[in-house]
Tab-separated table of C-alpha atoms in Angstrom:
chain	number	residue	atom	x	y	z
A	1	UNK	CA	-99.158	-105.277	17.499
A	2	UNK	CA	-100.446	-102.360	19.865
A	3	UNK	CA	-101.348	-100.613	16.603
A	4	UNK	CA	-103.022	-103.424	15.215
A	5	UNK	CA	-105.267	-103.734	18.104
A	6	UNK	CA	-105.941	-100.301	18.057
A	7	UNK	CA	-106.815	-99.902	14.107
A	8	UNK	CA	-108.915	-103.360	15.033
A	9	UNK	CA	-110.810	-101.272	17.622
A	10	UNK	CA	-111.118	-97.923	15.935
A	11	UNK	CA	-112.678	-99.949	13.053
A	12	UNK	CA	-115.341	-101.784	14.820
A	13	UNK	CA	-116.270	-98.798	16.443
A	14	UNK	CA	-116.896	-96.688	13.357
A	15	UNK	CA	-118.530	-99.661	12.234
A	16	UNK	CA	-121.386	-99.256	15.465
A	17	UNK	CA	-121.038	-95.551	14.910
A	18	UNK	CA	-122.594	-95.862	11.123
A	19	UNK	CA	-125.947	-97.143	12.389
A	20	UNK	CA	-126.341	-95.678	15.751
A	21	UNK	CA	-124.825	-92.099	15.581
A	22	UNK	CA	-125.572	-89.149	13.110
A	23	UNK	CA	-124.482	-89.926	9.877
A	24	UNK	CA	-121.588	-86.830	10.623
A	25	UNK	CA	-120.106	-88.250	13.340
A	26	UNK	CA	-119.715	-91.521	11.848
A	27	UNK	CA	-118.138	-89.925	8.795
A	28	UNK	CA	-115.758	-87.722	11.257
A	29	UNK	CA	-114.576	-90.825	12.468
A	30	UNK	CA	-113.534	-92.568	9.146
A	31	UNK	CA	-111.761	-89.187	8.454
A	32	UNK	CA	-110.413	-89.122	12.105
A	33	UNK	CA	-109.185	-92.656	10.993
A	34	UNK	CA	-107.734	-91.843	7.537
A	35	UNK	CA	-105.486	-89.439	9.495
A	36	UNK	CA	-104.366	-91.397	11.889
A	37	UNK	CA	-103.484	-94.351	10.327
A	38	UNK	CA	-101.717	-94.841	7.215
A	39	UNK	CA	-103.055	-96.460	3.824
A	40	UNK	CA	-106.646	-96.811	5.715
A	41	UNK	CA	-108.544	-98.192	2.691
A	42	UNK	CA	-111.397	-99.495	5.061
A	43	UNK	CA	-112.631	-96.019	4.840
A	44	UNK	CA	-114.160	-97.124	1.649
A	45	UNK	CA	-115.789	-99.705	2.842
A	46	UNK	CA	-117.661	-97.545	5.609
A	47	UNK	CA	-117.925	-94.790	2.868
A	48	UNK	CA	-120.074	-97.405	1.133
A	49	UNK	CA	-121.632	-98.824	3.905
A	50	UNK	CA	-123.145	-95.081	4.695
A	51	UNK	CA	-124.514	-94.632	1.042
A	52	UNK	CA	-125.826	-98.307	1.483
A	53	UNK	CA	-127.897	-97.820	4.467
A	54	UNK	CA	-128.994	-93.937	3.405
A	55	UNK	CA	-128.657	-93.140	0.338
A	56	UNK	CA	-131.298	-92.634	-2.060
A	57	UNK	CA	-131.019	-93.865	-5.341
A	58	UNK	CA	-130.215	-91.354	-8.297
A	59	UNK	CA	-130.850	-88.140	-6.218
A	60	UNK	CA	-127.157	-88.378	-4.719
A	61	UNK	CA	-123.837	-87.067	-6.390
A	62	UNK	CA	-124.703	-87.062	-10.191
A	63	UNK	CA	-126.755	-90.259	-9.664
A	64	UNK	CA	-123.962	-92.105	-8.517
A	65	UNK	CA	-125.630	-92.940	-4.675
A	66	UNK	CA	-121.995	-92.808	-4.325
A	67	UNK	CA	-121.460	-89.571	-2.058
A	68	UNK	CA	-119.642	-91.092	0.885
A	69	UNK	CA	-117.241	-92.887	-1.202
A	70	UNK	CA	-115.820	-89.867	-3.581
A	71	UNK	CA	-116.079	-87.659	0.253
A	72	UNK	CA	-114.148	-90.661	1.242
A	73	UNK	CA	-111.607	-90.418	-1.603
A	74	UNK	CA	-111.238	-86.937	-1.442
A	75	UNK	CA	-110.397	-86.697	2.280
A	76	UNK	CA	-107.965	-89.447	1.263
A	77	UNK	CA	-106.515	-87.560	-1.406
A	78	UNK	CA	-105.922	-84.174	0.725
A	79	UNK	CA	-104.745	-86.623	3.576
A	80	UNK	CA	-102.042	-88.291	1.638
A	81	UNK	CA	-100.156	-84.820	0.555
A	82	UNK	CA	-101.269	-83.473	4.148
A	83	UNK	CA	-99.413	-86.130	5.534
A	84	UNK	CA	-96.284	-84.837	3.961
A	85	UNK	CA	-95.888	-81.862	4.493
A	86	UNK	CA	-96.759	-82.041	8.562
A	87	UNK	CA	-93.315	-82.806	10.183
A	88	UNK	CA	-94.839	-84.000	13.373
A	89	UNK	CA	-96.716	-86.201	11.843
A	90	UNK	CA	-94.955	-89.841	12.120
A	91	UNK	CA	-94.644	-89.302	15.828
A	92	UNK	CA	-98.714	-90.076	16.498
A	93	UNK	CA	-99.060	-91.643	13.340
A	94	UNK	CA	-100.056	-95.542	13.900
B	30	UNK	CA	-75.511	-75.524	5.754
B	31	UNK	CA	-76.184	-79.296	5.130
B	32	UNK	CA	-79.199	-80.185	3.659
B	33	UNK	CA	-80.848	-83.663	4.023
B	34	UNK	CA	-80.952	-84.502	0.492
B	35	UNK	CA	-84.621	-86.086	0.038
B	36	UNK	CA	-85.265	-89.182	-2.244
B	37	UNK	CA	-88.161	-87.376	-4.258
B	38	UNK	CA	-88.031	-89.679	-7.454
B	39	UNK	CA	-89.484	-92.737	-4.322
B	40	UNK	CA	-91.808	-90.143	-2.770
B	41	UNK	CA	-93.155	-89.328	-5.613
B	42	UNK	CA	-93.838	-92.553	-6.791
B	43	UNK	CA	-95.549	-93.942	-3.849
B	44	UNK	CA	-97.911	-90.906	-4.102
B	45	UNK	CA	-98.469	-92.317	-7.664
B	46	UNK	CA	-98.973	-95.646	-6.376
B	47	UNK	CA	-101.455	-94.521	-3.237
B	48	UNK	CA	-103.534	-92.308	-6.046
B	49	UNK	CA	-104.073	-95.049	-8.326
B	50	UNK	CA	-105.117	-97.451	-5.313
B	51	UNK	CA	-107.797	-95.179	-4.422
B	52	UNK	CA	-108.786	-94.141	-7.769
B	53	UNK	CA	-108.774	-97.898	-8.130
B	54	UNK	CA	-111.242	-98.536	-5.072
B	55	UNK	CA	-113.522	-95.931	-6.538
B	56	UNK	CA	-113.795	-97.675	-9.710
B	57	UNK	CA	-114.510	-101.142	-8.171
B	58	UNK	CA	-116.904	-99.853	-5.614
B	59	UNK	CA	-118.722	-97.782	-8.577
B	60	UNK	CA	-119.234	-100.894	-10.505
B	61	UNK	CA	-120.165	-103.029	-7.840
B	62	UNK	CA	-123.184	-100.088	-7.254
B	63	UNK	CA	-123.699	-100.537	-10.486
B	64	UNK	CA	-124.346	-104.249	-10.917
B	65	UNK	CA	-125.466	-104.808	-7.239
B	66	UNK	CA	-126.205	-101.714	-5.499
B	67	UNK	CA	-129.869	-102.073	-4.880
B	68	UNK	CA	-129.698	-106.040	-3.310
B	69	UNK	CA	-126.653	-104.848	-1.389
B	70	UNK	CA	-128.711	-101.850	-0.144
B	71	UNK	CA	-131.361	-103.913	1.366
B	72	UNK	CA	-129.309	-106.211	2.906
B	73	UNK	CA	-127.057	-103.390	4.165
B	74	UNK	CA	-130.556	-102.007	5.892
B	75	UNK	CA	-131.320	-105.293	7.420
B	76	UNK	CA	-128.080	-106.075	8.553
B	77	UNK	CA	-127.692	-102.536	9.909
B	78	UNK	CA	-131.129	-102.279	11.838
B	79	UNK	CA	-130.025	-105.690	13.399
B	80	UNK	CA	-126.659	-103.658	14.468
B	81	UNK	CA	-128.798	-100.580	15.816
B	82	UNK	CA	-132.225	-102.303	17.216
B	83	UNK	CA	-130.281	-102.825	20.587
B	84	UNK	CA	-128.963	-99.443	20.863
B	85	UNK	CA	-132.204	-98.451	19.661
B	86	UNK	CA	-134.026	-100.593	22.598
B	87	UNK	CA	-131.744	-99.385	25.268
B	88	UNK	CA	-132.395	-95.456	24.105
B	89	UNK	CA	-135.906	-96.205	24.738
B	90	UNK	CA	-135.511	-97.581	28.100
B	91	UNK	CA	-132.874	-94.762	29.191
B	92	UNK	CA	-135.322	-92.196	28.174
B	93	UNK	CA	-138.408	-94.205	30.456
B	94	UNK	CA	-135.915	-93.959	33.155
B	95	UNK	CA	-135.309	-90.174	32.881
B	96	UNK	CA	-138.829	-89.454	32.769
B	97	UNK	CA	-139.159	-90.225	36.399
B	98	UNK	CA	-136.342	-87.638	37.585
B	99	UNK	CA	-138.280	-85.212	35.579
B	100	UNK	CA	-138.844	-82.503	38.049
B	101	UNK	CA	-143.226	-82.864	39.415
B	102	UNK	CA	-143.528	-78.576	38.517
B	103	UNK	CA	-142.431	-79.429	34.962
B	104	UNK	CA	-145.153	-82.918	34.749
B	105	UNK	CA	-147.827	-80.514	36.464
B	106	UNK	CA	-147.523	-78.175	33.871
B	107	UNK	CA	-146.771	-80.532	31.339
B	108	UNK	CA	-150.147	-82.458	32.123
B	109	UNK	CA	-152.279	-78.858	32.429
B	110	UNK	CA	-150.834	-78.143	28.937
B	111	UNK	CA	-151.788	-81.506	27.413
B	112	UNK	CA	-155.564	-81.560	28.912
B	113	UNK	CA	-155.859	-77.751	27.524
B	114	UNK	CA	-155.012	-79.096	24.354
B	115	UNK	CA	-157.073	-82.384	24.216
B	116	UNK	CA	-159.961	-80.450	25.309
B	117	UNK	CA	-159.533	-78.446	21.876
B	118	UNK	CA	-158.637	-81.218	19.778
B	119	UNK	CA	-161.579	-82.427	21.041
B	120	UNK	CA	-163.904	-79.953	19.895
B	121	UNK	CA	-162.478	-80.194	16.602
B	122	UNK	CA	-162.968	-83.637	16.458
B	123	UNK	CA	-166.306	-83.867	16.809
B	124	UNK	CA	-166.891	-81.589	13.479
B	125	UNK	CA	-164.404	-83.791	11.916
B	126	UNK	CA	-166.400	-86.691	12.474
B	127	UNK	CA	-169.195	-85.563	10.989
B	128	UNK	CA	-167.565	-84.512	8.153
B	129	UNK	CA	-165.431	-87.683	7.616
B	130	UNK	CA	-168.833	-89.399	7.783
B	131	UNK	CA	-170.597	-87.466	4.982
B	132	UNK	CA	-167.047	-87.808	3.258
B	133	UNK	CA	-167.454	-91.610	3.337
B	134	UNK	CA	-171.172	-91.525	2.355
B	135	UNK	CA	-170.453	-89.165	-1.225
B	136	UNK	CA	-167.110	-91.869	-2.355
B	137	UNK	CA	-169.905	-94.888	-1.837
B	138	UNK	CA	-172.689	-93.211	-3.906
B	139	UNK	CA	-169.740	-93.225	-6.691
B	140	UNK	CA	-168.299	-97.015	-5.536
B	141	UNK	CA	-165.246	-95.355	-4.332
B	142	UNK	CA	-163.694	-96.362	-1.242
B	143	UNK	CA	-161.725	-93.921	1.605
B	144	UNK	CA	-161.068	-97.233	3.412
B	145	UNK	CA	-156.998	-97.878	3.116
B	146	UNK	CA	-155.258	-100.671	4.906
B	147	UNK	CA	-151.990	-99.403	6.542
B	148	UNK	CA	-149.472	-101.047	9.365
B	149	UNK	CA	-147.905	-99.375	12.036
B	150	UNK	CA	-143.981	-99.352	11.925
B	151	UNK	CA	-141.678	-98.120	14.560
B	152	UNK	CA	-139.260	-95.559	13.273
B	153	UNK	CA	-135.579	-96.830	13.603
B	154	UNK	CA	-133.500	-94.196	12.523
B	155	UNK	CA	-134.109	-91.095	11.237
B	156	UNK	CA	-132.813	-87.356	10.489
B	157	UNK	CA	-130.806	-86.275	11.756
B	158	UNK	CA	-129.118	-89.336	11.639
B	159	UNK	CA	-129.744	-90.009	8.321
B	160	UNK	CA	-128.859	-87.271	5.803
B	161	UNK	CA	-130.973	-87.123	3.321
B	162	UNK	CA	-134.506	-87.537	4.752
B	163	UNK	CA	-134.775	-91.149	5.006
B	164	UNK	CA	-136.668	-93.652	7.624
B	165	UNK	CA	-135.062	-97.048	7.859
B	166	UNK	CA	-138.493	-98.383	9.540
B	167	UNK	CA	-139.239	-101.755	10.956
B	168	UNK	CA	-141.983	-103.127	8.601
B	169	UNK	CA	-141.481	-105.099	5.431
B	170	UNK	CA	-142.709	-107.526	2.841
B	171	UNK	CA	-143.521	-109.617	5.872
B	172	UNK	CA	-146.130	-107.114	6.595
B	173	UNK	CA	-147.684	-106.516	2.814
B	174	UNK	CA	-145.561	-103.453	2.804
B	175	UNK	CA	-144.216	-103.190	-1.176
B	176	UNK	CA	-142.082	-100.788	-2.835
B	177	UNK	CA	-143.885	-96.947	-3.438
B	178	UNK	CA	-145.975	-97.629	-1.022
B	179	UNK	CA	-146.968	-94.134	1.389
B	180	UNK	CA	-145.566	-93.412	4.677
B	181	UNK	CA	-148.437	-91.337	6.690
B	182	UNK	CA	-147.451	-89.857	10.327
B	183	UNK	CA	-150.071	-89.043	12.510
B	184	UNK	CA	-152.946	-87.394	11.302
B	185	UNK	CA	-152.831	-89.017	8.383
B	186	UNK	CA	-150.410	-86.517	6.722
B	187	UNK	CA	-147.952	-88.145	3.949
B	188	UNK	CA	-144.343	-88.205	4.538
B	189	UNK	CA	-142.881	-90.360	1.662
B	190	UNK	CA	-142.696	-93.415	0.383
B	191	UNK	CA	-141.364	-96.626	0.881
B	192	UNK	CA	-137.721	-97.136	-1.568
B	193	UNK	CA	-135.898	-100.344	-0.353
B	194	UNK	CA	-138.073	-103.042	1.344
B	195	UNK	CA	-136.710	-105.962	3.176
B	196	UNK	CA	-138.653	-109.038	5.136
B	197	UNK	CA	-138.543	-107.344	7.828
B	198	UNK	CA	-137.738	-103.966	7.383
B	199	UNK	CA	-137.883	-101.179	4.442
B	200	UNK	CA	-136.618	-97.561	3.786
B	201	UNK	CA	-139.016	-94.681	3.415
B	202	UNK	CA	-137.817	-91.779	1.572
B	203	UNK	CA	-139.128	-88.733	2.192
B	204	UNK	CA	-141.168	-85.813	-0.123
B	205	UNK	CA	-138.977	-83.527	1.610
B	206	UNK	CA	-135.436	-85.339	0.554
B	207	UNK	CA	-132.784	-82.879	-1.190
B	208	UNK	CA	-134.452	-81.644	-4.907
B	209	UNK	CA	-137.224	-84.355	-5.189
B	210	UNK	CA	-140.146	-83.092	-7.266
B	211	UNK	CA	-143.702	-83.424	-5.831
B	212	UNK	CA	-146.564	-82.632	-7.750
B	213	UNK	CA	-149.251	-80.942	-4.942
B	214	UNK	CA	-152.236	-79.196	-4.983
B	215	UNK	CA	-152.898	-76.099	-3.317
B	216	UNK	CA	-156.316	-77.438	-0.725
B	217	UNK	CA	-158.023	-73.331	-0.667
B	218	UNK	CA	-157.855	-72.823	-4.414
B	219	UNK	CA	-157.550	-76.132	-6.183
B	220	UNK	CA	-154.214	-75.381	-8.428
B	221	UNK	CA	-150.798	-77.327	-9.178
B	222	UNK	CA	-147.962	-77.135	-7.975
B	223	UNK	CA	-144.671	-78.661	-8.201
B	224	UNK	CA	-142.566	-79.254	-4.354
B	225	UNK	CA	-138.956	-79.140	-4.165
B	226	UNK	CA	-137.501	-81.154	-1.189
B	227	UNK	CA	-134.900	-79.079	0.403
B	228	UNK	CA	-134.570	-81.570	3.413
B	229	UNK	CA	-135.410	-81.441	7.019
B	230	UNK	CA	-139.094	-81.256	6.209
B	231	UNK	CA	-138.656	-78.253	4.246
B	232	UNK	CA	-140.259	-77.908	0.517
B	233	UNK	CA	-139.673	-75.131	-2.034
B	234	UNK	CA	-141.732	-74.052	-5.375
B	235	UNK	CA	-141.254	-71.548	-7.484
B	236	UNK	CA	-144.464	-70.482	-9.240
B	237	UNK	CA	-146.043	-67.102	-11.266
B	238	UNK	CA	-146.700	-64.442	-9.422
B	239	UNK	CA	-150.262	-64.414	-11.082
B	240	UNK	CA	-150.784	-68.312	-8.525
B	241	UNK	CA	-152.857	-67.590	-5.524
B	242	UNK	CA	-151.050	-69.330	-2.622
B	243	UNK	CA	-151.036	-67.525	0.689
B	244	UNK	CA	-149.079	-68.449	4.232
B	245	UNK	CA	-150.551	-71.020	6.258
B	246	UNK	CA	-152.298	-72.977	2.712
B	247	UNK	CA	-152.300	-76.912	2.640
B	248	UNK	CA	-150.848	-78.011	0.164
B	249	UNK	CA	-152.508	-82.138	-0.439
B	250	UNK	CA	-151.602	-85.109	-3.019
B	251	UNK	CA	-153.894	-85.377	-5.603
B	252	UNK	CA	-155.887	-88.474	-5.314
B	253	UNK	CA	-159.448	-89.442	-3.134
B	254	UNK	CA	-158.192	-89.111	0.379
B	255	UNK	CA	-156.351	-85.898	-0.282
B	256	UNK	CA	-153.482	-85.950	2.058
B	257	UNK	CA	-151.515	-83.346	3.719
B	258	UNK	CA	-148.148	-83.187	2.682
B	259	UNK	CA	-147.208	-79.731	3.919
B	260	UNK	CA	-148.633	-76.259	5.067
B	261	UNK	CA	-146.934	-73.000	3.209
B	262	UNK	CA	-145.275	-70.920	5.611
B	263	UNK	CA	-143.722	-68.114	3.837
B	264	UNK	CA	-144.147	-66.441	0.158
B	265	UNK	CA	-141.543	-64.254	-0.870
B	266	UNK	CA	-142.593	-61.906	-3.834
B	267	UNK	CA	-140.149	-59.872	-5.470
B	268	UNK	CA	-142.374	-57.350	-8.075
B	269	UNK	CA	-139.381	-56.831	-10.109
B	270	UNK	CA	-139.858	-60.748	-10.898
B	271	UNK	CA	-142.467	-62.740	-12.293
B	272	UNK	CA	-141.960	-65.644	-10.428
B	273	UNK	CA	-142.515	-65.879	-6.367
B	274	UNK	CA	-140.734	-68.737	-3.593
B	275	UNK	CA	-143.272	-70.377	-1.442
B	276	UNK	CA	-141.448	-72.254	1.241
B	277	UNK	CA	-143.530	-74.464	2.764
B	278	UNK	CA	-142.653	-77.369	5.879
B	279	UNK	CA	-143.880	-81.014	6.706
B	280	UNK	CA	-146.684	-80.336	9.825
B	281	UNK	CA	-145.093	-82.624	11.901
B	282	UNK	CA	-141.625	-82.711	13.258
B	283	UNK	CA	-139.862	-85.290	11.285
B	284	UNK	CA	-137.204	-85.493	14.301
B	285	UNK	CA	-139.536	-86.521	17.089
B	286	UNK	CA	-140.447	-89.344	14.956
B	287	UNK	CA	-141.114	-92.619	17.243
B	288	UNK	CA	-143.864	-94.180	14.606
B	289	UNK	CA	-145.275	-93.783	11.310
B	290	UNK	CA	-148.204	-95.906	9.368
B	291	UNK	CA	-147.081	-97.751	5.968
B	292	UNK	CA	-149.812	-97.936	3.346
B	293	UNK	CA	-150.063	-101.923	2.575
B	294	UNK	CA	-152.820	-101.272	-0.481
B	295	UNK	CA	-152.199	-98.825	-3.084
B	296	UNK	CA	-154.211	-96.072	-3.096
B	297	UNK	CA	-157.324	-95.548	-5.253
């Protein structure tokens, strides 16, 4: 429940962070989130949210306007075999 | 020793699983861009400014606060500064005026007119924040503002253009975003060239040798009014090639921005 509350919290305030921070920090805080809490697929959804709000269309990634997204996925990606191989890892994990 | 013995066949399989989840989530979110992405991006900018205007408001107040614990050396020498340079701008204007005038008078003896209607929008977010040279401004189709329409900043010198437009608010791209192409013309000597955006109000062109652009050259949109879109301020020539870089920069800081006029007619 703690953890719920918490991943609740962390979420909304990524979600503020996207509009009223540089675009960096919000990012650094969905990648903040993918590592600390496990299967965090909302990153997507703020991945999206940030090529949404400023992207441009068909100058970013191949023409996708999808650059946050495959960052996104990527970070996920390196997080999920990171995760692994870091044996200190489930005692912060939430 | 004992070893732990691991269950690799499960581990490997929920890595499997967790792959093709976000592989998954990619493809869903690329198709949704692809059938929605534009109406989604519009409302994402109007339901995002809505998030930011009171952060936005509060920033400005916080910063009208601190301007009063400003130290009175700094404001005294602030204030000398700013009447040095009004007095020069002032000078300047005066020949400008003149000139604007007999500007005005040649476009009517050919029924053209310099007269362009334009709004003022307040700047809501902007690079840094945004990474690719963007404005997310607070004027839209409420205010006759339409798609392609320019984005000036003061003194009239063209930033971009409008991309997404809400009711009441739009997005301005930039000349300057990451490898746009804008076709300008060098003011002293009349010839073409092509700008490439390499963001933060920076431009690149490569162009013959044999082109006579020089450090400190406007470079202006073709069209009537001529805008400024940015002044050159460095020409690397190599002799061993036949091409030279001319890096040239938006005149205006596009970091300080606070307000910026929309064109609401196209221009002639």
């Amino acid at each position: 429940m703690k953890f719920l509350i918490l991943r609740i919290a962390f979420n909304v305030l990524t979600f503020i962070l996207i509009f009223v921070s540089p675009w960096w920090l919000a990012l650094l805080s969905v990648f903040v989130g993918i590592l600390l809490f496990t299967n965090f697929y909302e990153g997507f959804l703020f991945g999206y949210i940030l090529d949404l709000f400023y992207g441009t269309p068909g100058e970013t990634f191949y023409g996708t306007n999808l650059l946050y997204v495959f960052s996104v996925a990527l970070f996920m990606l390196i997080a999920l075999f990171l995760k692994k191989r870091l044996r200190f890892y489930d005692k912060w994990v939430a | 020793m004992i070893y732990l013995q691991r269950n690799n066949r499960s581990r490997s399989r929920k890595t499997i699983i967790s792959v093709g989840i976000i592989v998954g989530i990619v493809a869903v979110i690329g198709l949704v861009q692809w059938l929605f992405g534009s109406n989604l991006s519009i409302g994402t900018i109007e339901a995002g400014t809505s998030v930011s205007k009171p952060f936005f408001v509060f920033g400005k107040q916080i910063s009208f606060a601190t301007s009063f614990i400003s130290s009175r050396k700094t404001l005294i020498e602030q204030n000398q500064a700013l009447r040095d340079e009004i007095d020069g701008l002032k000078i300047k204007l005066l020949s400008f005026d003149s000139l604007a005038k007999e500007h005005e008078e040649i476009l009517k003896t050919y029924n053209r007119s310099n007269i362009e209607n334009k709004v003022l929008a307040s700047v809501m977010v902007k690079p840094p924040q945004t990474p690719y040279d963007t404005l997310i401004l607070d004027v839209g189709s409420e205010n006759q503002a339409s798609i392609n329409n320019r984005v000036y900043g003061i003194g009239g010198i063209v930033l971009g253009i409008i991309d997404e437009i809400g009711k009441k608010t739009s997005r301005a791209v930039l000349f300057s975003n990451p490898d746009r192409e804008t076709r300008v013309i060098v003011e002293r000597t009349d010839q073409n060239i092509t700008l490439i955006g390499k963001g933060g109000g920076n431009f690149e062109a490569e162009v013959p040798q044999e082109v006579d652009v020089l450090k400190s050259d406007t470079l202006v949109l073709a069209g009537i009014r001529l805008p400024i879109v940015a002044i050159v301020v460095d020409v690397e020539s190599n002799p061993a090639s036949a091409f030279k870089k001319v890096i040239a920069r938006v005149p205006l800081n596009i970091f300080n921005l606070r307000f910026v006029e929309v064109e609401t007619s196209p221009g002639l």
